[in-house]
Amino acid sequence: MILDTVFGWFSVDMGIDLGTCNTLVCVRNEGIVLNEPSVVAVRKGTNIVLNDGEAVGLVAREMLGKTPGSITAIRPLKDGVISDFEITEKMLGYFIRKVHGRGLVRPRVVIAVPSGITAVERRAVIDSAERAGARRVFLVDEPMAAGIGAGLPITEPTASMIVDIGGGTSEVAIMSLADISTCESIRIGGDDFDEALISHLKRTYNLLIGEPRAEQVKIQIGSAAPLEQELTMEIAGRDTISGLPRKIVITSEEIREALREPIAAIIETVMQTLEKAEPELAADLIENGMHLCGGGSLLRGMETILSNATGLKVVHVEDPLSCVARGTSVYLENLELWKDTLDQTGYSWE
């Protein structure tokens, strides 16, 4: 611990929300200093990152679906876990170097991970971060980080409920006394919304679109519950029969129907979590309600449909896209206080 204190004077310790869609990095006492897509552009058939290792994040996202045959834009995380170990290592290394340029000593890193991943998947995250330049790595479950980042009273003897709908996973947790009482994790999130839209347009209109355009449709006219004024949008893609470019007009009603299945799976996960809650914690939720965070929670009507299904008050946390990253920052500031809840695989606090 003495060495960590000394090293801390010269290093820039950081918290990382390693997401399927976006990676956010925060620095102790400075807040969020980096928010970039979890995308890397490499030469096809290799792990060589383009532009001397700089084709990561925002630069690489612009290439998604538009690369020539010699280049591949890769999202190295799928369903909240590492699907490509080497590319993840290079992506993390780029982000750590970008943030840590001021430090003389390798940083300690707290990384938020889905609560439902396996021990092997947790070990893969730790190994990737170590190889990318971290001195010590600690893992924290995303619901816990989200609850702290949202400012919920998770250390008190009362129930705090978080529903974190990310790009690859959805996490539902009830927390009390600085720990998770009940938690369910499902590998369905915003990416599945996009895939559902792509499948609907292909099946109904023989129109093929890419993931970036599907996400644009979801943001502009997507909804989980009926809207007061339904929306329409013109969308272009490739006709699967003629092979020619074509555009159509779609409505928010049909997009809502296309999203029905993944949304139903998230609602079922919420219900399962509530069914497992202790009676006293369940009673607390009548007053405290549940809190939504994550990019997927921003879909129109998500609060309404969850409130109708559970009968609870449902509200969005402040800045739902960054509350997990903010939670890791609080962990950084209070590592000794939170050490009992951290996954410190392979490390000792002595």
Coordinates of C-alpha atoms in Angstrom, one line a residue:
M1 CA 0.0 0.0 0.0
I2 CA 2.9 2.4 0.8
L3 CA 4.3 1.8 -2.7
D4 CA 0.9 2.4 -4.3
T5 CA 0.7 5.7 -2.4
V6 CA 4.1 6.8 -3.6
F7 CA 3.4 5.7 -7.2
G8 CA 0.1 7.5 -7.1
W9 CA 2.0 10.8 -6.9
F10 CA 3.5 10.2 -10.3
S11 CA 0.8 8.2 -12.1
V12 CA -2.7 9.1 -13.5
D13 CA -5.0 6.4 -12.0
M14 CA -8.1 5.9 -14.1
G15 CA -11.5 4.3 -14.2
I16 CA -12.7 2.7 -17.4
D17 CA -16.2 1.8 -18.5
L18 CA -15.2 -0.8 -21.1
G19 CA -18.4 -0.9 -23.1
T20 CA -19.5 -2.9 -26.2
C21 CA -20.2 0.4 -28.1
N22 CA -18.2 3.1 -26.3
T23 CA -15.3 3.2 -23.8
L24 CA -15.3 6.0 -21.3
V25 CA -12.2 6.9 -19.2
C26 CA -12.2 9.0 -16.1
V27 CA -9.3 10.3 -14.0
R28 CA -9.4 10.7 -10.3
N29 CA -10.4 14.3 -9.3
E30 CA -10.8 15.2 -13.0
G31 CA -13.9 13.4 -14.1
I32 CA -14.4 11.9 -17.6
V33 CA -11.5 12.7 -19.9
L34 CA -12.2 10.4 -22.8
N35 CA -15.3 9.0 -24.5
E36 CA -14.7 7.2 -27.8
P37 CA -16.3 4.2 -29.7
S38 CA -15.0 0.8 -28.9
V39 CA -13.8 0.3 -32.5
V40 CA -10.4 -0.5 -34.1
A41 CA -9.4 -0.4 -37.8
V42 CA -6.9 -3.0 -38.8
R43 CA -5.4 -4.4 -42.0
K44 CA -7.5 -7.3 -43.1
G45 CA -6.2 -10.7 -42.0
T46 CA -3.8 -9.1 -39.4
N47 CA -3.8 -7.4 -36.0
I48 CA -1.9 -4.4 -37.4
V49 CA -3.8 -1.2 -36.4
L50 CA -3.9 1.5 -39.2
N51 CA -2.3 4.9 -39.1
D52 CA 0.6 3.7 -36.9
G53 CA -1.8 2.4 -34.2
E54 CA -4.0 5.6 -34.2
A55 CA -7.0 4.2 -36.1
V56 CA -9.0 3.6 -32.9
G57 CA -12.2 5.1 -31.5
L58 CA -13.7 8.0 -33.4
V59 CA -11.4 7.6 -36.4
A60 CA -12.2 3.9 -36.7
R61 CA -16.0 4.3 -36.2
E62 CA -16.2 6.5 -39.3
M63 CA -14.9 3.4 -41.3
L64 CA -17.7 1.0 -40.1
G65 CA -19.4 -0.5 -43.1
K66 CA -17.4 1.6 -45.5
T67 CA -13.9 -0.1 -45.6
P68 CA -12.3 -1.4 -48.8
G69 CA -11.3 -5.1 -49.0
S70 CA -7.9 -4.4 -47.4
I71 CA -9.2 -2.9 -44.2
T72 CA -11.5 -4.2 -41.5
A73 CA -13.2 -2.1 -38.8
I74 CA -13.6 -4.3 -35.7
R75 CA -15.6 -4.0 -32.5
P76 CA -13.5 -6.2 -30.2
L77 CA -16.1 -6.5 -27.5
K78 CA -19.4 -8.4 -28.0
D79 CA -22.2 -8.7 -25.4
G80 CA -20.1 -6.9 -22.9
V81 CA -17.1 -9.3 -23.1
I82 CA -13.9 -9.5 -25.0
S83 CA -14.3 -11.3 -28.4
D84 CA -10.9 -10.4 -29.7
F85 CA -8.2 -10.4 -27.1
E86 CA -5.3 -8.9 -29.1
I87 CA -7.4 -6.1 -30.6
T88 CA -8.9 -5.2 -27.2
E89 CA -5.4 -5.0 -25.8
K90 CA -4.3 -2.6 -28.5
M91 CA -7.5 -0.5 -28.1
L92 CA -7.0 -0.3 -24.3
G93 CA -3.3 0.5 -24.8
Y94 CA -4.2 3.4 -27.1
F95 CA -6.8 4.8 -24.7
I96 CA -4.5 4.5 -21.7
R97 CA -1.6 6.1 -23.5
K98 CA -3.8 8.9 -24.7
V99 CA -5.0 9.7 -21.1
H100 CA -1.8 8.8 -19.2
G101 CA 0.7 10.8 -21.2
R102 CA 1.3 12.9 -18.1
G103 CA 2.2 10.1 -15.8
L104 CA 5.6 8.8 -15.0
V105 CA 4.4 5.4 -13.5
R106 CA 2.0 3.0 -15.0
P107 CA -1.6 3.6 -13.7
R108 CA -3.8 1.6 -11.4
V109 CA -7.1 1.0 -13.3
V110 CA -10.6 0.2 -12.1
I111 CA -12.7 -1.4 -14.9
A112 CA -16.5 -1.8 -14.9
V113 CA -17.6 -5.2 -16.3
P114 CA -21.0 -6.9 -16.6
S115 CA -22.0 -8.8 -13.5
G116 CA -22.9 -11.9 -15.4
I117 CA -19.6 -12.6 -17.1
T118 CA -17.6 -15.7 -16.1
A119 CA -14.3 -15.9 -14.2
V120 CA -12.5 -16.6 -17.4
E121 CA -13.9 -13.5 -19.0
R122 CA -13.0 -11.4 -16.0
R123 CA -9.4 -12.8 -16.2
A124 CA -9.3 -11.8 -19.9
V125 CA -10.2 -8.2 -19.0
I126 CA -7.5 -8.1 -16.4
D127 CA -4.9 -9.6 -18.7
S128 CA -5.7 -7.2 -21.5
A129 CA -5.5 -4.1 -19.2
E130 CA -2.1 -5.3 -17.8
R131 CA -0.7 -5.9 -21.2
A132 CA -2.0 -2.5 -22.3
G133 CA 0.0 -0.8 -19.6
A134 CA -1.9 -0.9 -16.3
R135 CA 0.1 -1.4 -13.1
R136 CA -2.8 -2.9 -11.1
V137 CA -6.3 -3.8 -12.3
F138 CA -9.4 -4.0 -10.3
L139 CA -12.9 -5.0 -11.6
V140 CA -16.2 -3.7 -10.4
D141 CA -19.7 -4.9 -11.4
E142 CA -21.4 -2.4 -13.7
P143 CA -24.6 -2.1 -11.6
M144 CA -22.6 -1.2 -8.5
A145 CA -20.6 1.4 -10.5
A146 CA -23.8 2.8 -12.0
G147 CA -25.4 3.1 -8.6
I148 CA -22.5 5.0 -7.2
G149 CA -22.2 7.2 -10.2
A150 CA -25.9 8.0 -10.1
G151 CA -25.6 9.1 -6.5
L152 CA -28.0 6.5 -5.1
P153 CA -27.8 5.7 -1.4
I154 CA -26.4 2.2 -1.9
T155 CA -24.5 2.2 1.4
E156 CA -27.7 2.7 3.4
P157 CA -30.0 -0.1 4.6
T158 CA -32.6 0.6 1.9
A159 CA -33.1 -0.7 -1.6
S160 CA -31.6 1.0 -4.6
M161 CA -32.6 -0.5 -8.0
I162 CA -30.6 0.1 -11.2
V163 CA -31.5 -1.0 -14.7
D164 CA -28.5 -0.5 -17.0
I165 CA -29.2 -1.1 -20.6
G166 CA -25.9 -1.0 -22.5
G167 CA -24.8 -1.9 -26.0
G168 CA -24.3 -5.6 -25.4
T169 CA -25.8 -6.4 -22.0
S170 CA -28.6 -5.3 -19.7
E171 CA -27.9 -5.3 -16.0
V172 CA -30.7 -5.2 -13.4
A173 CA -29.6 -5.1 -9.7
I174 CA -31.1 -4.3 -6.3
M175 CA -28.4 -2.9 -3.9
S176 CA -28.3 -2.3 -0.2
L177 CA -25.5 -1.7 2.4
A178 CA -22.8 -1.3 -0.2
D179 CA -23.3 -4.6 -2.0
I180 CA -25.6 -6.2 -4.5
S181 CA -28.5 -8.1 -3.0
T182 CA -30.1 -9.4 -6.2
C183 CA -28.8 -9.1 -9.8
E184 CA -29.7 -10.4 -13.2
S185 CA -27.7 -10.0 -16.4
I186 CA -28.9 -10.6 -19.9
R187 CA -26.8 -10.4 -23.1
I188 CA -29.3 -8.2 -24.9
G189 CA -28.9 -4.4 -25.3
G190 CA -28.8 -1.6 -27.8
D191 CA -26.9 -3.7 -30.4
D192 CA -29.8 -6.2 -30.4
F193 CA -32.2 -3.3 -31.1
D194 CA -30.2 -2.4 -34.1
E195 CA -30.1 -6.0 -35.3
A196 CA -33.9 -6.3 -34.9
L197 CA -34.3 -3.2 -37.1
I198 CA -32.0 -4.6 -39.8
S199 CA -33.8 -8.0 -39.8
H200 CA -37.2 -6.2 -40.0
L201 CA -36.3 -4.1 -43.0
K202 CA -34.7 -7.0 -44.8
R203 CA -37.7 -9.3 -44.1
T204 CA -40.4 -6.7 -44.8
Y205 CA -38.9 -4.5 -47.6
N206 CA -36.0 -6.5 -48.9
L207 CA -33.9 -3.6 -47.9
L208 CA -30.4 -4.1 -46.4
I209 CA -28.9 -1.4 -44.2
G210 CA -25.8 -1.3 -42.0
E211 CA -25.5 -1.0 -38.2
P212 CA -24.7 2.7 -38.2
R213 CA -27.9 3.5 -40.2
A214 CA -30.0 1.2 -38.0
E215 CA -28.7 3.0 -34.9
Q216 CA -29.7 6.3 -36.6
V217 CA -33.2 5.0 -37.2
K218 CA -33.5 3.8 -33.6
I219 CA -32.4 7.2 -32.3
Q220 CA -34.6 9.3 -34.5
I221 CA -38.0 7.4 -34.5
G222 CA -37.6 4.3 -32.3
S223 CA -39.8 3.9 -29.2
A224 CA -40.8 1.3 -26.7
A225 CA -44.3 2.7 -26.0
P226 CA -46.8 4.4 -28.3
L227 CA -46.0 8.1 -29.0
E228 CA -48.4 11.0 -28.8
Q229 CA -47.5 11.8 -32.3
E230 CA -46.0 9.0 -34.4
L231 CA -43.0 9.7 -36.5
T232 CA -41.8 8.8 -40.0
M233 CA -38.3 8.7 -41.5
E234 CA -36.9 8.1 -45.0
I235 CA -34.1 5.5 -45.1
A236 CA -31.8 4.3 -47.9
G237 CA -30.1 1.0 -48.4
R238 CA -29.5 -1.8 -50.9
D239 CA -32.3 -3.8 -52.4
T240 CA -31.6 -7.4 -51.8
I241 CA -33.3 -8.5 -54.9
S242 CA -32.1 -6.1 -57.6
G243 CA -28.9 -5.2 -55.8
L244 CA -29.6 -1.5 -56.5
P245 CA -29.7 1.4 -54.0
R246 CA -33.3 2.2 -52.8
K247 CA -35.0 4.3 -50.2
I248 CA -38.3 3.9 -48.4
V249 CA -40.3 5.6 -45.7
I250 CA -40.8 3.8 -42.4
T251 CA -42.9 4.7 -39.3
S252 CA -42.3 4.6 -35.6
E253 CA -45.2 2.1 -35.2
E254 CA -43.4 -0.6 -37.3
I255 CA -40.1 0.1 -35.6
R256 CA -41.7 -0.3 -32.2
E257 CA -43.1 -3.7 -33.4
A258 CA -39.6 -4.7 -34.6
L259 CA -38.1 -3.9 -31.2
R260 CA -40.8 -5.8 -29.3
E261 CA -38.9 -9.0 -28.7
P262 CA -35.6 -7.6 -27.3
I263 CA -37.6 -5.1 -25.1
A264 CA -39.8 -8.0 -23.8
A265 CA -36.6 -9.9 -22.8
I266 CA -35.4 -6.9 -20.8
I267 CA -38.7 -6.5 -19.1
E268 CA -38.6 -10.2 -18.2
T269 CA -35.2 -9.7 -16.6
V270 CA -36.5 -6.8 -14.5
M271 CA -39.4 -9.0 -13.3
Q272 CA -37.1 -11.9 -12.4
T273 CA -34.9 -9.6 -10.3
L274 CA -37.9 -8.2 -8.5
E275 CA -39.2 -11.7 -7.8
K276 CA -35.9 -12.6 -6.1
A277 CA -35.8 -9.5 -3.9
E278 CA -36.1 -9.8 -0.1
P279 CA -39.6 -8.7 1.1
E280 CA -38.2 -5.7 3.0
L281 CA -36.2 -4.5 0.0
A282 CA -39.1 -5.0 -2.3
A283 CA -41.2 -2.8 0.0
D284 CA -38.5 -0.1 -0.1
L285 CA -38.8 0.0 -3.9
I286 CA -42.4 1.2 -3.6
E287 CA -41.0 4.5 -2.4
N288 CA -37.6 4.5 -4.0
G289 CA -38.6 3.2 -7.5
M290 CA -36.0 2.1 -10.1
H291 CA -33.4 4.1 -12.0
L292 CA -32.5 3.7 -15.7
C293 CA -29.1 4.3 -17.2
G294 CA -27.1 3.2 -20.3
G295 CA -27.6 4.2 -23.9
G296 CA -30.3 1.7 -24.5
S297 CA -32.4 3.2 -21.7
L298 CA -32.7 6.5 -23.8
L299 CA -35.1 4.7 -26.2
R300 CA -38.4 6.7 -26.1
G301 CA -41.0 5.3 -23.8
M302 CA -38.7 2.9 -21.9
E303 CA -39.7 4.5 -18.5
T304 CA -43.4 4.1 -19.4
I305 CA -43.2 0.5 -20.4
L306 CA -41.2 -0.6 -17.4
S307 CA -43.5 1.4 -15.0
N308 CA -46.5 -0.2 -16.6
A309 CA -45.0 -3.7 -16.2
T310 CA -43.9 -3.3 -12.6
G311 CA -46.1 -0.6 -11.1
L312 CA -43.0 1.2 -9.8
K313 CA -41.8 4.7 -10.3
V314 CA -39.1 4.7 -13.1
V315 CA -36.7 7.6 -13.7
H316 CA -33.6 8.2 -15.6
V317 CA -30.4 9.0 -13.7
E318 CA -28.6 12.2 -14.4
D319 CA -26.4 11.7 -17.6
P320 CA -27.3 8.0 -18.0
L321 CA -24.5 7.5 -20.6
S322 CA -21.7 8.3 -18.2
C323 CA -22.9 7.2 -14.7
V324 CA -21.0 3.9 -14.8
A325 CA -17.7 5.7 -15.7
R326 CA -18.4 8.3 -12.9
G327 CA -18.9 5.4 -10.5
T328 CA -15.5 4.0 -11.4
S329 CA -14.0 7.4 -10.6
V330 CA -15.5 7.3 -7.1
Y331 CA -14.0 3.9 -6.7
L332 CA -10.6 5.4 -7.6
E333 CA -11.0 8.0 -4.9
N334 CA -12.0 5.5 -2.3
L335 CA -10.2 2.3 -3.2
E336 CA -9.5 1.3 0.5
L337 CA -13.1 2.0 1.5
W338 CA -14.5 -0.2 -1.4
K339 CA -11.9 -2.9 -1.4
D340 CA -14.2 -5.6 -0.1
T341 CA -16.5 -5.2 -3.1
L342 CA -13.8 -5.0 -5.8
D343 CA -12.8 -8.1 -7.8
Q344 CA -9.1 -8.1 -7.1
T345 CA -8.2 -11.4 -8.8
G346 CA -4.5 -12.2 -8.4
Y347 CA -3.8 -9.2 -6.1
S348 CA -3.4 -8.6 -2.4
W349 CA -4.1 -5.5 -0.4
E350 CA -1.4 -6.3 2.2

